[in-house]
Amino acid sequence: IKGQGKVAQVVEDTEFSLTQTSSTSFVDVGVACNITPSSTSSTILIHAGIGEPDELDGRVRAHVFRDSTDLGSSSTYAYRGAIIAELGRNLGFSGTEDHFGTFSKSFIDSPATTSQITYSVKIASGTGSSIRIGNGTSSYVVAMEILA
C-alpha cells in the first residue's frame, strides 16, 4: 500500500515553566497539542516528557492524556502513557540551584478516529504532599500521525 508507515503530520507543544501541586488528582502542566488523524486506521506516535521532576514531600506521577482519557492508567492502557508512575528524590529547593533533567516516554496510540484529538501531559502527587516539575528544563508533547 502506497504511503503505509509514513509520517503524515507532526504537532508539538513545549512549556518552560514551574508547575507545583499537592493534588492527588491530575492537573495540567501547560503542554498540549491537537491532531486530527486523516484515517481511522492511523496510529499516533506520542513522545512526551516532563522537565526536572522534584518530590518535595510527595511522589511525582506524570501521565499522557488523550482528551480526558488517562493513557497512563493501569486498567485499560497498562501504564502505556505513564511517564513516571511514582518518583521521589526528597530534594530541597533553595532557589539558587539548577537542575537539568527530563523524564520522557514514547508509545503508540490507536485512537480509531478522524476527529480532532488533544494529547496533554498532567501530573499528580502520589501522596497528597507537594511536588513540582519544570525546575530547569521544559516539558513537552509531540504527536505524529503514522499512516496505516
GROMACS .gro file of N, CA and C in nm:
model
  444
    1ILE      N    1   0.086  -0.118   0.000
    1ILE     CA    2   0.000   0.000   0.000
    1ILE      C    3   0.090   0.123   0.000
    2LYS      N    4   0.066   0.211  -0.093
    2LYS     CA    5   0.146   0.332  -0.104
    2LYS      C    6   0.123   0.423   0.017
    3GLY      N    7   0.232   0.467   0.078
    3GLY     CA    8   0.223   0.559   0.191
    3GLY      C    9   0.217   0.492   0.326
    4GLN      N   10   0.207   0.360   0.329
    4GLN     CA   11   0.197   0.289   0.457
    4GLN      C   12   0.321   0.309   0.542
    5GLY      N   13   0.302   0.340   0.670
    5GLY     CA   14   0.413   0.359   0.762
    5GLY      C   15   0.479   0.495   0.754
    6LYS      N   16   0.428   0.583   0.672
    6LYS     CA   17   0.486   0.716   0.660
    6LYS      C   18   0.423   0.813   0.759
    7VAL      N   19   0.501   0.913   0.797
    7VAL     CA   20   0.451   1.017   0.887
    7VAL      C   21   0.368   1.116   0.805
    8ALA      N   22   0.243   1.131   0.843
    8ALA     CA   23   0.153   1.221   0.771
    8ALA      C   24   0.158   1.363   0.826
    9GLN      N   25   0.175   1.377   0.959
    9GLN     CA   26   0.180   1.509   1.021
    9GLN      C   27   0.244   1.499   1.158
   10VAL      N   28   0.302   1.610   1.201
   10VAL     CA   29   0.367   1.619   1.331
   10VAL      C   30   0.321   1.749   1.397
   11VAL      N   31   0.278   1.740   1.523
   11VAL     CA   32   0.242   1.859   1.600
   11VAL      C   33   0.311   1.849   1.735
   12GLU      N   34   0.342   1.963   1.795
   12GLU     CA   35   0.412   1.962   1.925
   12GLU      C   36   0.382   2.086   2.004
   13ASP      N   37   0.408   2.075   2.134
   13ASP     CA   38   0.396   2.190   2.223
   13ASP      C   39   0.502   2.176   2.332
   14THR      N   40   0.559   2.287   2.372
   14THR     CA   41   0.662   2.290   2.475
   14THR      C   42   0.630   2.401   2.575
   15GLU      N   43   0.656   2.373   2.702
   15GLU     CA   44   0.632   2.472   2.807
   15GLU      C   45   0.751   2.473   2.900
   16PHE      N   46   0.806   2.592   2.923
   16PHE     CA   47   0.920   2.607   3.013
   16PHE      C   48   0.876   2.689   3.133
   17SER      N   49   0.809   2.622   3.226
   17SER     CA   50   0.768   2.690   3.349
   17SER      C   51   0.754   2.588   3.461
   18LEU      N   52   0.758   2.638   3.583
   18LEU     CA   53   0.747   2.555   3.701
   18LEU      C   54   0.601   2.528   3.731
   19THR      N   55   0.566   2.402   3.755
   19THR     CA   56   0.432   2.365   3.798
   19THR      C   57   0.445   2.293   3.931
   20GLN      N   58   0.372   2.338   4.030
   20GLN     CA   59   0.377   2.276   4.163
   20GLN      C   60   0.236   2.244   4.208
   21THR      N   61   0.219   2.127   4.272
   21THR     CA   62   0.087   2.086   4.320
   21THR      C   63   0.102   1.987   4.434
   22SER      N   64  -0.004   1.973   4.511
   22SER     CA   65  -0.012   1.866   4.610
   22SER      C   66  -0.138   1.783   4.585
   23SER      N   67  -0.202   1.807   4.472
   23SER     CA   68  -0.325   1.736   4.437
   23SER      C   69  -0.296   1.591   4.400
   24THR      N   70  -0.382   1.501   4.448
   24THR     CA   71  -0.372   1.361   4.407
   24THR      C   72  -0.449   1.335   4.279
   25SER      N   73  -0.525   1.436   4.233
   25SER     CA   74  -0.591   1.431   4.101
   25SER      C   75  -0.496   1.496   4.001
   26PHE      N   76  -0.498   1.448   3.877
   26PHE     CA   77  -0.407   1.501   3.776
   26PHE      C   78  -0.441   1.644   3.738
   27VAL      N   79  -0.337   1.728   3.728
   27VAL     CA   80  -0.351   1.868   3.688
   27VAL      C   81  -0.263   1.893   3.566
   28ASP      N   82  -0.308   1.984   3.479
   28ASP     CA   83  -0.234   2.019   3.357
   28ASP      C   84  -0.101   2.085   3.391
   29VAL      N   85   0.000   2.058   3.307
   29VAL     CA   86   0.129   2.125   3.323
   29VAL      C   87   0.151   2.229   3.214
   30GLY      N   88   0.051   2.248   3.127
   30GLY     CA   89   0.059   2.353   3.026
   30GLY      C   90   0.108   2.309   2.890
   31VAL      N   91   0.122   2.177   2.867
   31VAL     CA   92   0.159   2.129   2.735
   31VAL      C   93   0.046   2.044   2.678
   32ALA      N   94   0.006   2.077   2.556
   32ALA     CA   95  -0.100   2.004   2.488
   32ALA      C   96  -0.090   2.031   2.338
   33CYS      N   97  -0.118   1.930   2.258
   33CYS     CA   98  -0.120   1.951   2.114
   33CYS      C   99  -0.242   1.882   2.054
   34ASN      N  100  -0.296   1.944   1.952
   34ASN     CA  101  -0.414   1.892   1.882
   34ASN      C  102  -0.371   1.829   1.750
   35ILE      N  103  -0.428   1.712   1.720
   35ILE     CA  104  -0.400   1.645   1.594
   35ILE      C  105  -0.531   1.584   1.544
   36THR      N  106  -0.553   1.590   1.414
   36THR     CA  107  -0.671   1.531   1.352
   36THR      C  108  -0.625   1.423   1.256
   37PRO      N  109  -0.638   1.296   1.294
   37PRO     CA  110  -0.593   1.187   1.207
   37PRO      C  111  -0.669   1.188   1.074
   38SER      N  112  -0.600   1.153   0.967
   38SER     CA  113  -0.662   1.151   0.835
   38SER      C  114  -0.737   1.021   0.808
   39SER      N  115  -0.714   0.919   0.892
   39SER     CA  116  -0.780   0.790   0.874
   39SER      C  117  -0.802   0.726   1.011
   40THR      N  118  -0.909   0.647   1.023
   40THR     CA  119  -0.934   0.577   1.149
   40THR      C  120  -0.832   0.466   1.172
   41SER      N  121  -0.760   0.425   1.068
   41SER     CA  122  -0.659   0.319   1.084
   41SER      C  123  -0.520   0.376   1.114
   42SER      N  124  -0.506   0.507   1.116
   42SER     CA  125  -0.377   0.568   1.150
   42SER      C  126  -0.345   0.544   1.298
   43THR      N  127  -0.217   0.534   1.327
   43THR     CA  128  -0.173   0.530   1.467
   43THR      C  129  -0.102   0.662   1.495
   44ILE      N  130  -0.092   0.696   1.623
   44ILE     CA  131  -0.026   0.820   1.664
   44ILE      C  132   0.093   0.783   1.751
   45LEU      N  133   0.212   0.825   1.708
   45LEU     CA  134   0.331   0.807   1.788
   45LEU      C  135   0.342   0.928   1.880
   46ILE      N  136   0.342   0.901   2.010
   46ILE     CA  137   0.349   1.007   2.111
   46ILE      C  138   0.487   1.005   2.174
   47HIS      N  139   0.546   1.123   2.186
   47HIS     CA  140   0.669   1.138   2.263
   47HIS      C  141   0.642   1.255   2.358
   48ALA      N  142   0.649   1.227   2.487
   48ALA     CA  143   0.616   1.330   2.586
   48ALA      C  144   0.718   1.326   2.700
   49GLY      N  145   0.740   1.442   2.760
   49GLY     CA  146   0.836   1.448   2.870
   49GLY      C  147   0.803   1.559   2.967
   50ILE      N  148   0.850   1.541   3.089
   50ILE     CA  149   0.837   1.645   3.190
   50ILE      C  150   0.976   1.689   3.232
   51GLY      N  151   0.992   1.818   3.248
   51GLY     CA  152   1.120   1.875   3.285
   51GLY      C  153   1.143   1.871   3.435
   52GLU      N  154   1.257   1.821   3.475
   52GLU     CA  155   1.309   1.819   3.612
   52GLU      C  156   1.202   1.798   3.718
   53PRO      N  157   1.155   1.674   3.733
   53PRO     CA  158   1.058   1.647   3.841
   53PRO      C  159   1.126   1.644   3.976
   54ASP      N  160   1.065   1.710   4.074
   54ASP     CA  161   1.115   1.711   4.211
   54ASP      C  162   1.005   1.667   4.305
   55GLU      N  163   1.039   1.580   4.395
   55GLU     CA  164   0.949   1.541   4.502
   55GLU      C  165   0.989   1.627   4.621
   56LEU      N  166   0.900   1.711   4.666
   56LEU     CA  167   0.927   1.792   4.783
   56LEU      C  168   0.886   1.714   4.907
   57ASP      N  169   0.760   1.676   4.915
   57ASP     CA  170   0.709   1.591   5.022
   57ASP      C  171   0.635   1.470   4.965
   58GLY      N  172   0.586   1.484   4.841
   58GLY     CA  173   0.504   1.380   4.779
   58GLY      C  174   0.584   1.296   4.682
   59ARG      N  175   0.514   1.226   4.595
   59ARG     CA  176   0.578   1.146   4.491
   59ARG      C  177   0.516   1.187   4.358
   60VAL      N  178   0.601   1.218   4.259
   60VAL     CA  179   0.556   1.268   4.129
   60VAL      C  180   0.497   1.154   4.046
   61ARG      N  181   0.377   1.178   3.994
   61ARG     CA  182   0.314   1.092   3.894
   61ARG      C  183   0.291   1.178   3.772
   62ALA      N  184   0.327   1.130   3.652
   62ALA     CA  185   0.307   1.206   3.528
   62ALA      C  186   0.253   1.112   3.421
   63HIS      N  187   0.139   1.150   3.362
   63HIS     CA  188   0.075   1.068   3.260
   63HIS      C  189   0.041   1.151   3.137
   64VAL      N  190   0.029   1.083   3.023
   64VAL     CA  191  -0.020   1.143   2.900
   64VAL      C  192  -0.170   1.114   2.892
   65PHE      N  193  -0.246   1.216   2.853
   65PHE     CA  194  -0.390   1.202   2.835
   65PHE      C  195  -0.426   1.224   2.689
   66ARG      N  196  -0.523   1.145   2.638
   66ARG     CA  197  -0.587   1.171   2.509
   66ARG      C  198  -0.724   1.228   2.543
   67ASP      N  199  -0.743   1.357   2.517
   67ASP     CA  200  -0.861   1.429   2.563
   67ASP      C  201  -0.871   1.407   2.715
   68SER      N  202  -0.978   1.346   2.764
   68SER     CA  203  -0.989   1.324   2.909
   68SER      C  204  -0.951   1.182   2.949
   69THR      N  205  -0.904   1.101   2.854
   69THR     CA  206  -0.867   0.962   2.882
   69THR      C  207  -0.723   0.953   2.929
   70ASP      N  208  -0.702   0.894   3.046
   70ASP     CA  209  -0.570   0.876   3.104
   70ASP      C  210  -0.503   0.756   3.039
   71LEU      N  211  -0.407   0.782   2.949
   71LEU     CA  212  -0.336   0.674   2.880
   71LEU      C  213  -0.231   0.609   2.969
   72GLY      N  214  -0.214   0.661   3.088
   72GLY     CA  215  -0.120   0.602   3.184
   72GLY      C  216  -0.189   0.516   3.287
   73SER      N  217  -0.321   0.496   3.274
   73SER     CA  218  -0.392   0.416   3.372
   73SER      C  219  -0.356   0.268   3.357
   74SER      N  220  -0.368   0.197   3.465
   74SER     CA  221  -0.330   0.056   3.464
   74SER      C  222  -0.436  -0.034   3.404
   75SER      N  223  -0.562   0.000   3.420
   75SER     CA  224  -0.669  -0.090   3.381
   75SER      C  225  -0.677  -0.114   3.230
   76THR      N  226  -0.696  -0.010   3.154
   76THR     CA  227  -0.714  -0.026   3.010
   76THR      C  228  -0.585  -0.013   2.931
   77TYR      N  229  -0.496   0.074   2.973
   77TYR     CA  230  -0.380   0.106   2.891
   77TYR      C  231  -0.248   0.052   2.945
   78ALA      N  232  -0.253  -0.031   3.050
   78ALA     CA  233  -0.135  -0.100   3.104
   78ALA      C  234  -0.016  -0.006   3.123
   79TYR      N  235  -0.043   0.113   3.174
   79TYR     CA  236   0.060   0.214   3.203
   79TYR      C  237   0.133   0.265   3.079
   80ARG      N  238   0.081   0.239   2.960
   80ARG     CA  239   0.149   0.278   2.836
   80ARG      C  240   0.183   0.427   2.834
   81GLY      N  241   0.095   0.512   2.882
   81GLY     CA  242   0.118   0.655   2.880
   81GLY      C  243   0.174   0.711   3.010
   82ALA      N  244   0.224   0.624   3.098
   82ALA     CA  245   0.280   0.671   3.224
   82ALA      C  246   0.425   0.713   3.203
   83ILE      N  247   0.454   0.843   3.214
   83ILE     CA  248   0.591   0.892   3.204
   83ILE      C  249   0.664   0.856   3.332
   84ILE      N  250   0.601   0.882   3.445
   84ILE     CA  251   0.653   0.843   3.576
   84ILE      C  252   0.537   0.788   3.656
   85ALA      N  253   0.553   0.667   3.710
   85ALA     CA  254   0.447   0.609   3.793
   85ALA      C  255   0.449   0.671   3.932
   86GLU      N  256   0.563   0.675   3.997
   86GLU     CA  257   0.581   0.746   4.125
   86GLU      C  258   0.729   0.761   4.148
   87LEU      N  259   0.777   0.884   4.148
   87LEU     CA  260   0.918   0.914   4.166
   87LEU      C  261   0.935   1.005   4.286
   88GLY      N  262   1.026   0.972   4.373
   88GLY     CA  263   1.055   1.058   4.487
   88GLY      C  264   1.205   1.067   4.508
   89ARG      N  265   1.256   1.191   4.522
   89ARG     CA  266   1.400   1.210   4.542
   89ARG      C  267   1.432   1.289   4.668
   90ASN      N  268   1.332   1.348   4.730
   90ASN     CA  269   1.350   1.425   4.854
   90ASN      C  270   1.452   1.537   4.839
   91LEU      N  271   1.438   1.617   4.735
   91LEU     CA  272   1.526   1.732   4.714
   91LEU      C  273   1.468   1.856   4.780
   92GLY      N  274   1.554   1.934   4.838
   92GLY     CA  275   1.513   2.065   4.887
   92GLY      C  276   1.524   2.165   4.774
   93PHE      N  277   1.482   2.287   4.797
   93PHE     CA  278   1.489   2.390   4.695
   93PHE      C  279   1.525   2.522   4.760
   94SER      N  280   1.644   2.571   4.730
   94SER     CA  281   1.686   2.699   4.787
   94SER      C  282   1.659   2.813   4.691
   95GLY      N  283   1.626   2.781   4.565
   95GLY     CA  284   1.602   2.885   4.466
   95GLY      C  285   1.726   2.923   4.389
   96THR      N  286   1.840   2.866   4.424
   96THR     CA  287   1.964   2.903   4.356
   96THR      C  288   2.024   2.790   4.274
   97GLU      N  289   1.979   2.666   4.296
   97GLU     CA  290   2.039   2.555   4.222
   97GLU      C  291   1.975   2.539   4.084
   98ASP      N  292   2.049   2.478   3.992
   98ASP     CA  293   1.998   2.447   3.859
   98ASP      C  294   1.986   2.297   3.846
   99HIS      N  295   1.876   2.252   3.788
   99HIS     CA  296   1.855   2.111   3.761
   99HIS      C  297   1.827   2.099   3.612
  100PHE      N  298   1.890   2.002   3.547
  100PHE     CA  299   1.868   1.984   3.404
  100PHE      C  300   1.844   1.837   3.376
  101GLY      N  301   1.723   1.794   3.396
  101GLY     CA  302   1.686   1.655   3.370
  101GLY      C  303   1.546   1.650   3.313
  102THR      N  304   1.522   1.554   3.226
  102THR     CA  305   1.390   1.536   3.168
  102THR      C  306   1.357   1.388   3.172
  103PHE      N  307   1.237   1.354   3.215
  103PHE     CA  308   1.187   1.218   3.206
  103PHE      C  309   1.093   1.214   3.087
  104SER      N  310   1.110   1.115   3.000
  104SER     CA  311   1.027   1.109   2.880
  104SER      C  312   0.979   0.969   2.851
  105LYS      N  313   0.881   0.960   2.763
  105LYS     CA  314   0.821   0.833   2.726
  105LYS      C  315   0.772   0.844   2.583
  106SER      N  316   0.791   0.737   2.505
  106SER     CA  317   0.736   0.727   2.369
  106SER      C  318   0.648   0.603   2.363
  107PHE      N  319   0.537   0.613   2.293
  107PHE     CA  320   0.448   0.499   2.276
  107PHE      C  321   0.354   0.525   2.159
  108ILE      N  322   0.290   0.418   2.112
  108ILE     CA  323   0.194   0.425   2.001
  108ILE      C  324   0.053   0.423   2.057
  109ASP      N  325  -0.031   0.514   2.009
  109ASP     CA  326  -0.173   0.517   2.045
  109ASP      C  327  -0.254   0.488   1.919
  110SER      N  328  -0.363   0.417   1.934
  110SER     CA  329  -0.453   0.384   1.822
  110SER      C  330  -0.592   0.441   1.852
  111PRO      N  331  -0.614   0.569   1.823
  111PRO     CA  332  -0.740   0.632   1.863
  111PRO      C  333  -0.861   0.594   1.778
  112ALA      N  334  -0.841   0.540   1.658
  112ALA     CA  335  -0.950   0.495   1.570
  112ALA      C  336  -1.055   0.605   1.546
  113THR      N  337  -1.009   0.724   1.512
  113THR     CA  338  -1.099   0.835   1.486
  113THR      C  339  -1.038   0.928   1.381
  114THR      N  340  -1.124   1.008   1.320
  114THR     CA  341  -1.078   1.117   1.233
  114THR      C  342  -1.119   1.252   1.292
  115SER      N  343  -1.161   1.249   1.418
  115SER     CA  344  -1.194   1.373   1.489
  115SER      C  345  -1.067   1.427   1.555
  116GLN      N  346  -1.067   1.556   1.582
  116GLN     CA  347  -0.952   1.617   1.650
  116GLN      C  348  -0.932   1.556   1.788
  117ILE      N  349  -0.806   1.531   1.821
  117ILE     CA  350  -0.766   1.476   1.950
  117ILE      C  351  -0.669   1.575   2.015
  118THR      N  352  -0.678   1.588   2.146
  118THR     CA  353  -0.580   1.666   2.221
  118THR      C  354  -0.501   1.573   2.310
  119TYR      N  355  -0.368   1.573   2.292
  119TYR     CA  356  -0.279   1.499   2.380
  119TYR      C  357  -0.215   1.599   2.476
  120SER      N  358  -0.216   1.566   2.604
  120SER     CA  359  -0.160   1.656   2.705
  120SER      C  360  -0.086   1.576   2.811
  121VAL      N  361  -0.006   1.647   2.888
  121VAL     CA  362   0.068   1.589   2.999
  121VAL      C  363   0.012   1.647   3.128
  122LYS      N  364  -0.013   1.559   3.226
  122LYS     CA  365  -0.066   1.602   3.355
  122LYS      C  366   0.015   1.534   3.466
  123ILE      N  367   0.021   1.601   3.581
  123ILE     CA  368   0.091   1.546   3.696
  123ILE      C  369  -0.002   1.538   3.817
  124ALA      N  370   0.034   1.450   3.910
  124ALA     CA  371  -0.038   1.438   4.037
  124ALA      C  372   0.061   1.396   4.144
  125SER      N  373   0.028   1.425   4.267
  125SER     CA  374   0.108   1.380   4.380
  125SER      C  375   0.060   1.242   4.421
  126GLY      N  376   0.153   1.150   4.437
  126GLY     CA  377   0.117   1.015   4.479
  126GLY      C  378   0.077   1.006   4.625
  127THR      N  379   0.111   1.108   4.705
  127THR     CA  380   0.082   1.104   4.848
  127THR      C  381  -0.006   1.218   4.898
  128GLY      N  382  -0.030   1.318   4.813
  128GLY     CA  383  -0.105   1.436   4.857
  128GLY      C  384  -0.016   1.545   4.913
  129SER      N  385   0.115   1.523   4.908
  129SER     CA  386   0.210   1.624   4.951
  129SER      C  387   0.271   1.692   4.830
  130SER      N  388   0.350   1.795   4.851
  130SER     CA  389   0.397   1.883   4.744
  130SER      C  390   0.496   1.818   4.647
  131ILE      N  391   0.472   1.841   4.517
  131ILE     CA  392   0.561   1.800   4.409
  131ILE      C  393   0.575   1.917   4.312
  132ARG      N  394   0.673   1.911   4.223
  132ARG     CA  395   0.686   2.013   4.119
  132ARG      C  396   0.763   1.956   4.000
  133ILE      N  397   0.744   2.019   3.884
  133ILE     CA  398   0.820   1.987   3.764
  133ILE      C  399   0.858   2.119   3.696
  134GLY      N  400   0.956   2.112   3.606
  134GLY     CA  401   0.994   2.229   3.527
  134GLY      C  402   1.095   2.318   3.594
  135ASN      N  403   1.172   2.266   3.686
  135ASN     CA  404   1.272   2.345   3.756
  135ASN      C  405   1.405   2.340   3.682
  136GLY      N  406   1.408   2.385   3.557
  136GLY     CA  407   1.533   2.389   3.482
  136GLY      C  408   1.524   2.340   3.339
  137THR      N  409   1.427   2.254   3.310
  137THR     CA  410   1.409   2.207   3.172
  137THR      C  411   1.261   2.210   3.136
  138SER      N  412   1.233   2.204   3.007
  138SER     CA  413   1.096   2.217   2.960
  138SER      C  414   1.022   2.083   2.962
  139SER      N  415   0.890   2.094   2.964
  139SER     CA  416   0.801   1.980   2.945
  139SER      C  417   0.747   1.990   2.803
  140TYR      N  418   0.711   1.876   2.743
  140TYR     CA  419   0.669   1.880   2.602
  140TYR      C  420   0.584   1.759   2.568
  141VAL      N  421   0.513   1.770   2.457
  141VAL     CA  422   0.441   1.657   2.397
  141VAL      C  423   0.449   1.674   2.246
  142VAL      N  424   0.479   1.563   2.177
  142VAL     CA  425   0.485   1.557   2.030
  142VAL      C  426   0.392   1.445   1.985
  143ALA      N  427   0.308   1.471   1.886
  143ALA     CA  428   0.219   1.368   1.829
  143ALA      C  429   0.246   1.359   1.679
  144MET      N  430   0.271   1.236   1.632
  144MET     CA  431   0.298   1.212   1.489
  144MET      C  432   0.200   1.110   1.436
  145GLU      N  433   0.126   1.146   1.332
  145GLU     CA  434   0.035   1.051   1.269
  145GLU      C  435   0.114   0.961   1.177
  146ILE      N  436   0.098   0.828   1.196
  146ILE     CA  437   0.162   0.728   1.112
  146ILE      C  438   0.053   0.664   1.028
  147LEU      N  439   0.066   0.672   0.896
  147LEU     CA  440  -0.035   0.615   0.807
  147LEU      C  441  -0.032   0.463   0.809
  148ALA      N  442  -0.149   0.404   0.806
  148ALA     CA  443  -0.160   0.256   0.807
  148ALA      C  444  -0.152   0.201   0.666
   0.00000   0.00000   0.00000
